[in-house]
Short mmCIF file of C-alpha atoms in Angstrom, two decimals:
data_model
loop_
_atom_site.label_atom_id
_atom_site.label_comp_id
_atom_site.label_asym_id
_atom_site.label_seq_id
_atom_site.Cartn_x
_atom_site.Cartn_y
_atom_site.Cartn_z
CA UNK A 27 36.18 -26.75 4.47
CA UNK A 28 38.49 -27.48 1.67
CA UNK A 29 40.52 -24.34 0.46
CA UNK A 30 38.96 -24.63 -3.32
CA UNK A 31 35.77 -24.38 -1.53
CA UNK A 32 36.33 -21.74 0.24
CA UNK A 33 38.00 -20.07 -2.41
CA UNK A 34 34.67 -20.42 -4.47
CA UNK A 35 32.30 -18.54 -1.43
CA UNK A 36 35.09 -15.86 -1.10
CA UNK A 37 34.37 -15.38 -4.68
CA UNK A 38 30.91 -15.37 -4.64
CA UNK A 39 30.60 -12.62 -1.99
CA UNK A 40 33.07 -10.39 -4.09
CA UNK A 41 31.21 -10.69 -6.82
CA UNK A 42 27.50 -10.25 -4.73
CA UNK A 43 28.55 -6.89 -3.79
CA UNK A 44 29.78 -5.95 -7.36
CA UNK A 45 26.25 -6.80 -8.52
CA UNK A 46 23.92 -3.74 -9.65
CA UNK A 47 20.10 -4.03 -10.47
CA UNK A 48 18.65 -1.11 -12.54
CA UNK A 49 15.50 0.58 -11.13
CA UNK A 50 13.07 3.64 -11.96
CA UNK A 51 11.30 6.06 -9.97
CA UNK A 52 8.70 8.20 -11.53
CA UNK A 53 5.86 10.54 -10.05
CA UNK A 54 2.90 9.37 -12.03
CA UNK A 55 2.08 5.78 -11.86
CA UNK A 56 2.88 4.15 -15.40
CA UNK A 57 0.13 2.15 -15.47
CA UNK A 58 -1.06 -1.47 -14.86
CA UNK A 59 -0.80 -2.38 -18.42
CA UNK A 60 3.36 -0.81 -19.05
CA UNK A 61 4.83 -2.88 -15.97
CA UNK A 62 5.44 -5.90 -18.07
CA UNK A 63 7.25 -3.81 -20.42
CA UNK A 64 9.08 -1.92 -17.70
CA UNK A 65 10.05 -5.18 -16.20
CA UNK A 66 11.68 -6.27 -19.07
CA UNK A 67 14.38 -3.31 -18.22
CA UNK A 68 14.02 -2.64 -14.55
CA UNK A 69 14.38 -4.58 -11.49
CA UNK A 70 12.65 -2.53 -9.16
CA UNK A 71 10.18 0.47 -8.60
CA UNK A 72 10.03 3.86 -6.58
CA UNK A 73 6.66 3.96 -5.11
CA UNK A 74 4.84 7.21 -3.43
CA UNK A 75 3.20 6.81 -0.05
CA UNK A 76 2.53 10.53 -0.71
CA UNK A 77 1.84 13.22 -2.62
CA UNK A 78 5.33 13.57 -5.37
CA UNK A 79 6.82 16.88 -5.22
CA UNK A 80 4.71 19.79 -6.80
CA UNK A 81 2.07 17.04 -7.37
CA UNK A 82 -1.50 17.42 -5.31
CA UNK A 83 -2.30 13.98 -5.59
CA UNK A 84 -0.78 10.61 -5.26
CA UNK A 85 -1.26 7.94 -8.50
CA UNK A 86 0.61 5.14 -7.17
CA UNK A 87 -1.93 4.39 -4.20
CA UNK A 88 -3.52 1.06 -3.88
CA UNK A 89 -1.27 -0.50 -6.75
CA UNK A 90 1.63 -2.12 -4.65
CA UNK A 91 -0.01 -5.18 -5.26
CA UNK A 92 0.25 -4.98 -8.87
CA UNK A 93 3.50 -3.90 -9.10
CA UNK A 94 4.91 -6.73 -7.12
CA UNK A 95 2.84 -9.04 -9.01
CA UNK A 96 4.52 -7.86 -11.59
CA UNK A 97 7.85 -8.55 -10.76
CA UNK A 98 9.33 -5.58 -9.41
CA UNK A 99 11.00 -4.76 -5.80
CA UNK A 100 10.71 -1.35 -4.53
CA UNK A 101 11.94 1.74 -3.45
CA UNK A 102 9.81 3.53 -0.84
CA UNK A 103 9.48 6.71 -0.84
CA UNK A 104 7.80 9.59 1.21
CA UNK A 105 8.08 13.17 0.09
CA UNK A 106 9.85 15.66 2.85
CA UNK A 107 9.09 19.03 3.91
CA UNK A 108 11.07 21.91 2.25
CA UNK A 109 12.91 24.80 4.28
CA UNK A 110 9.98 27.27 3.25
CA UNK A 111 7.38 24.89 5.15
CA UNK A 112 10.08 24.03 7.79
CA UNK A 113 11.05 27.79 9.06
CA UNK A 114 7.41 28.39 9.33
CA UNK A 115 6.09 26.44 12.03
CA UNK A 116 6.37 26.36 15.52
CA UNK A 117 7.97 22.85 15.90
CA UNK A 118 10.47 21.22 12.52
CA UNK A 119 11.01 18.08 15.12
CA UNK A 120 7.06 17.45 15.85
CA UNK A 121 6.03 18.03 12.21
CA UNK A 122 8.84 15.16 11.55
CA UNK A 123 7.30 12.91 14.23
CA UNK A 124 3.95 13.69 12.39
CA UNK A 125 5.17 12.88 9.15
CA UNK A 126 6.76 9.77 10.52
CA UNK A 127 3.86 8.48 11.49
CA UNK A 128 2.24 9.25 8.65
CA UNK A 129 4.64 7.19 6.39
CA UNK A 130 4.29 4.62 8.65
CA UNK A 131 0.42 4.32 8.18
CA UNK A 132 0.51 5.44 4.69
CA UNK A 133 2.90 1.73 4.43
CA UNK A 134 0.87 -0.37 6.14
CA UNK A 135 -2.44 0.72 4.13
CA UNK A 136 -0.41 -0.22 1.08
CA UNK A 137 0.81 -3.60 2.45
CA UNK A 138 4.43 -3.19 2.92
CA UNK A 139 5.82 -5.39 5.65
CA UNK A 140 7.77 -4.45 8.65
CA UNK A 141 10.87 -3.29 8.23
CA UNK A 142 10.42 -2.29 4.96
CA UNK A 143 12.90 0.82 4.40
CA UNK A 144 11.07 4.07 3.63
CA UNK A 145 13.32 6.59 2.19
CA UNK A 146 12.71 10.04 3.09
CA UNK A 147 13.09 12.78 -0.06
CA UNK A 148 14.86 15.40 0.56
CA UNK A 149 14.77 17.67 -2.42
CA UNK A 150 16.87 20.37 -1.00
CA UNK A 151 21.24 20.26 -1.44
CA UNK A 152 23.37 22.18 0.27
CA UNK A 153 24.26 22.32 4.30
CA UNK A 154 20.81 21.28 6.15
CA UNK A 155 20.16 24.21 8.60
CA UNK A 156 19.05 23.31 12.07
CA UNK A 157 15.00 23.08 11.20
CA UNK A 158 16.09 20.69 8.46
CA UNK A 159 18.17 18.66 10.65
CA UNK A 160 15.35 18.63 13.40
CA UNK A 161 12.80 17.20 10.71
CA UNK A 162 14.88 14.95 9.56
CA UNK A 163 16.04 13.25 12.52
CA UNK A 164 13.06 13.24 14.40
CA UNK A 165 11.40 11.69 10.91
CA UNK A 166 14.22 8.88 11.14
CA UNK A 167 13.16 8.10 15.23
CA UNK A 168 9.71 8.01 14.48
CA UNK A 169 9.68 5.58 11.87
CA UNK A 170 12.16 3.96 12.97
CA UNK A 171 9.99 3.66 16.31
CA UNK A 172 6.98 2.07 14.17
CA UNK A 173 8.40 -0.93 13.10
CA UNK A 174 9.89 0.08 9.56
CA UNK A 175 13.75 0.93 8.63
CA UNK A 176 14.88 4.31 7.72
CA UNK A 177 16.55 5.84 4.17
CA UNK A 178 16.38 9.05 2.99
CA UNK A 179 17.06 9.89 -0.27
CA UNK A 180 19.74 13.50 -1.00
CA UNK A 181 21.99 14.58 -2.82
CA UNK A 182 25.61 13.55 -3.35
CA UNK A 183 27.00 17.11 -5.24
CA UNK A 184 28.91 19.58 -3.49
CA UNK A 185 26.70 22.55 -3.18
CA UNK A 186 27.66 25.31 -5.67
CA UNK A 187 27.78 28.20 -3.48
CA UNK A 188 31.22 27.59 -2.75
CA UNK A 189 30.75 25.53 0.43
CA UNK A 190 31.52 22.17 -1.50
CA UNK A 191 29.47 20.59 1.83
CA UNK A 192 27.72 17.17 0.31
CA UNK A 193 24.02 16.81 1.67
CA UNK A 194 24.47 12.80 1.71
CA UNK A 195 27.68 13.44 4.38
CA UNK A 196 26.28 16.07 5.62
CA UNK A 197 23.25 14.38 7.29
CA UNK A 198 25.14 11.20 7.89
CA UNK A 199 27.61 13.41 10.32
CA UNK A 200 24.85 14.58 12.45
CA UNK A 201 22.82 11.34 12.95
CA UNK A 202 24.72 9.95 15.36
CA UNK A 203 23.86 6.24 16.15
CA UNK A 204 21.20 6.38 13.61
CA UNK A 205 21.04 3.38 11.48
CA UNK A 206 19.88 5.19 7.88
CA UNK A 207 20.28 4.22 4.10
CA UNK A 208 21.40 6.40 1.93
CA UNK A 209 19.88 6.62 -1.55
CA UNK A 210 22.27 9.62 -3.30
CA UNK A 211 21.39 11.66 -6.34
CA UNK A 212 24.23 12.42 -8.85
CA UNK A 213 23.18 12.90 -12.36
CA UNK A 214 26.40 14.91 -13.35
CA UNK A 215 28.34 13.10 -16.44
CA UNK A 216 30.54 12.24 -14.98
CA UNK A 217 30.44 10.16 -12.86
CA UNK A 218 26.65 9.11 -13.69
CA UNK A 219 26.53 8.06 -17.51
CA UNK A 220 23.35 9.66 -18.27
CA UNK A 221 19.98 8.18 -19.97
CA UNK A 222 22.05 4.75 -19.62
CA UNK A 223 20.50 1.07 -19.93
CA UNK A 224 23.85 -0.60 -20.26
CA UNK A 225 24.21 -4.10 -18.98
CA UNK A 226 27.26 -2.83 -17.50
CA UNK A 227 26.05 -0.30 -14.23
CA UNK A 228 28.02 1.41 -12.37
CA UNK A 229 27.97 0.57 -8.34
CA UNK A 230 25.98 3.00 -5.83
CA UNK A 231 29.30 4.03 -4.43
CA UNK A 232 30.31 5.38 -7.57
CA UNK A 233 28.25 8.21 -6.67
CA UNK A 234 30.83 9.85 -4.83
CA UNK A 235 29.41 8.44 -1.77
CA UNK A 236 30.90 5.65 -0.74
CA UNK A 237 27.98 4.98 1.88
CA UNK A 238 25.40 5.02 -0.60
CA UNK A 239 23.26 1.93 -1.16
CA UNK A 240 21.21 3.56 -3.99
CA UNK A 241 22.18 5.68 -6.70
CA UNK A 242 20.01 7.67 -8.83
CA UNK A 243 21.95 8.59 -12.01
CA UNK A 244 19.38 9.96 -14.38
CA UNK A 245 16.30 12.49 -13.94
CA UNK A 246 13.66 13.46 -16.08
CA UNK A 247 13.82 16.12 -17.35
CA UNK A 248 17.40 16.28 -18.10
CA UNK A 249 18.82 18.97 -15.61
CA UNK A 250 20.60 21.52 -17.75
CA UNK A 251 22.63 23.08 -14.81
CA UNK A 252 23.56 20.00 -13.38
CA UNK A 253 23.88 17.37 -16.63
CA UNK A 254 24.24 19.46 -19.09
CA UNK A 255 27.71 17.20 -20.05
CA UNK A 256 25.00 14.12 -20.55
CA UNK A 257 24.41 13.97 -24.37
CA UNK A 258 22.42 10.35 -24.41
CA UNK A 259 18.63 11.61 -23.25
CA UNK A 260 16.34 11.84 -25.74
CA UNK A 261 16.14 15.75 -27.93
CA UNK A 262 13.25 16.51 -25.66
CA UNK A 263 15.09 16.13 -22.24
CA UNK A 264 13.30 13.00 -20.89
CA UNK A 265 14.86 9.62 -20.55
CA UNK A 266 12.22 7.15 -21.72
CA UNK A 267 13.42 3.17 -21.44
CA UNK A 268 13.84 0.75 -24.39
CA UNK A 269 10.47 -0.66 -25.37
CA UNK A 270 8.91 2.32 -25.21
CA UNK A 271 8.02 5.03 -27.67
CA UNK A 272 8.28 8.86 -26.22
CA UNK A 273 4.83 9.84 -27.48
CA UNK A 274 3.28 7.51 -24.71
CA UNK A 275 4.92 9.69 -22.31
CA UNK A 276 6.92 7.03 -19.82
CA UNK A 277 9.63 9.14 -18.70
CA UNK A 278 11.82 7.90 -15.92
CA UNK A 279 14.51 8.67 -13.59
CA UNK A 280 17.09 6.01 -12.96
CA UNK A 281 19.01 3.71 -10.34
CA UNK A 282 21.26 1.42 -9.34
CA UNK A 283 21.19 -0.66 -6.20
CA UNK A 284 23.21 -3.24 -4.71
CA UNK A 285 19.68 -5.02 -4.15
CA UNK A 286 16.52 -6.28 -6.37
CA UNK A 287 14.65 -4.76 -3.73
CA UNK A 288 16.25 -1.74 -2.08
CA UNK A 289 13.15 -1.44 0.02
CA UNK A 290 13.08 -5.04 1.00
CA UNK A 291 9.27 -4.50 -0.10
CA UNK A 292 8.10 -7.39 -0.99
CA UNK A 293 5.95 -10.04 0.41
CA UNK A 294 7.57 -13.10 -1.18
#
């Protein structure tokens, strides 16, 4: 291969991995009739295979269809067992094989193909005790073990109990041989820029964790205690995306990803 050639792929790759695509996640589905609006902002989608957190039931059920038909990739996303649930049962690494397997068929019912990458959210920060750890892990192997790749989705702050300990590194120092993604959350300005649609995003790694494939950078609502520094979300607290008026209520959290499809989702 000529060296101007090679020159040119060399660049190419560089710049591939610079690339960001912006994404939401949301607990309620937006709607059939707001994707094309959405699309016009965001690459990509979270999408529940269960109930959200503090939600009892699940809106985005039987719409992966639409959503990709709309335009979108995806981010996976199965909602975790907290401490309180985890320190009360017999067994933290059978309920994670249960809930593995429950992702797993909750997938497949919506369509997603093998080896899609189901991201596991873990709500909690801090140091994962050993229940947490046991869950965790044994949710990894078990979906892992049904055909599908394994993310989970935690935070990238130091706890603020003094500890400084990083969930993301944290649970990436335990699994072993595990092959995970990690999807970090860091709203904190800085480093995340707050309610942000700039054409310029930052990279996952600029997270803080340099691992991190996925960055979420923005929640609704606005956490005081955490983003408090963050002065571009709307007066009520929510981020809402361009094209769209607050009243209807579209609130969003944001990412960036290094893919279109963080998931790897889609059908086509």
């Amino acid at each position: 291969m000529k060296a101007a050639g090679l020159f040119f792929l060399l660049v190419l790759a560089v710049w591939g991995q610079d690339t960001s695509y912006l994404g939401f996640d949301r607990n309620e589905y937006p709607g059939d009739s707001s994707l094309k609006t959405l699309h016009q902002t965001f690459s990509y989608a979270g999408y529940w295979l269960n109930n959200p957190p503090g939600a009892t039931s699940n809106s985005w059920t039987g719409h992966r269809a639409a959503v990709e038909a709309a335009g979108f990739g995806f981010l996976v996303l199965f909602n975790g067992r907290l401490y309180a649930q985890l320190k009360s049962v017999a067994n933290a690494q059978q309920l994670g094989k249960v809930d593995a397997q429950s992702a797993a068929a909750s997938a497949r019912r919506e369509g997603f193909p093998q080896a899609t990458i189901l991201f596991l959210d873990q709500e909690q920060g801090g140091r994962m005790l050993p229940e947490q750890k046991a869950y965790i892990y044994a949710w990894v192997d078990g979906v892992i073990a049904a055909g599908f790749r394994a993310g989970i989705y935690c935070s990238a702050i130091p706890a603020p109990d003094g500890s400084n300990v990083v969930t993301a590194e944290d649970i990436r120092e335990a699994a072993g041989a595990r092959k995970v993604v990690y999807w970090a959350i860091n709203d904190a300005c800085p480093p995340a820029p707050g309610c942000s649609f700039s054409q310029q995003l930052p990279r996952p790694t600029e997270s803080g964790i340099s691992f991190a494939e996925i960055w979420q950078f923005a929640q609704s609502p606005q956490r005081k205690d955490v983003a408090g520094h963050c002065t571009n979300y709307n007066r009520d607290g929510n981020c809402y995306p361009p094209g769209t008026a607050p009243a209807q209520g579209l609130h969003v959290d944001l990412n960036t990803a290094t893919s279109v499809d963080p998931s790897h989702g889609r059908l086509r």
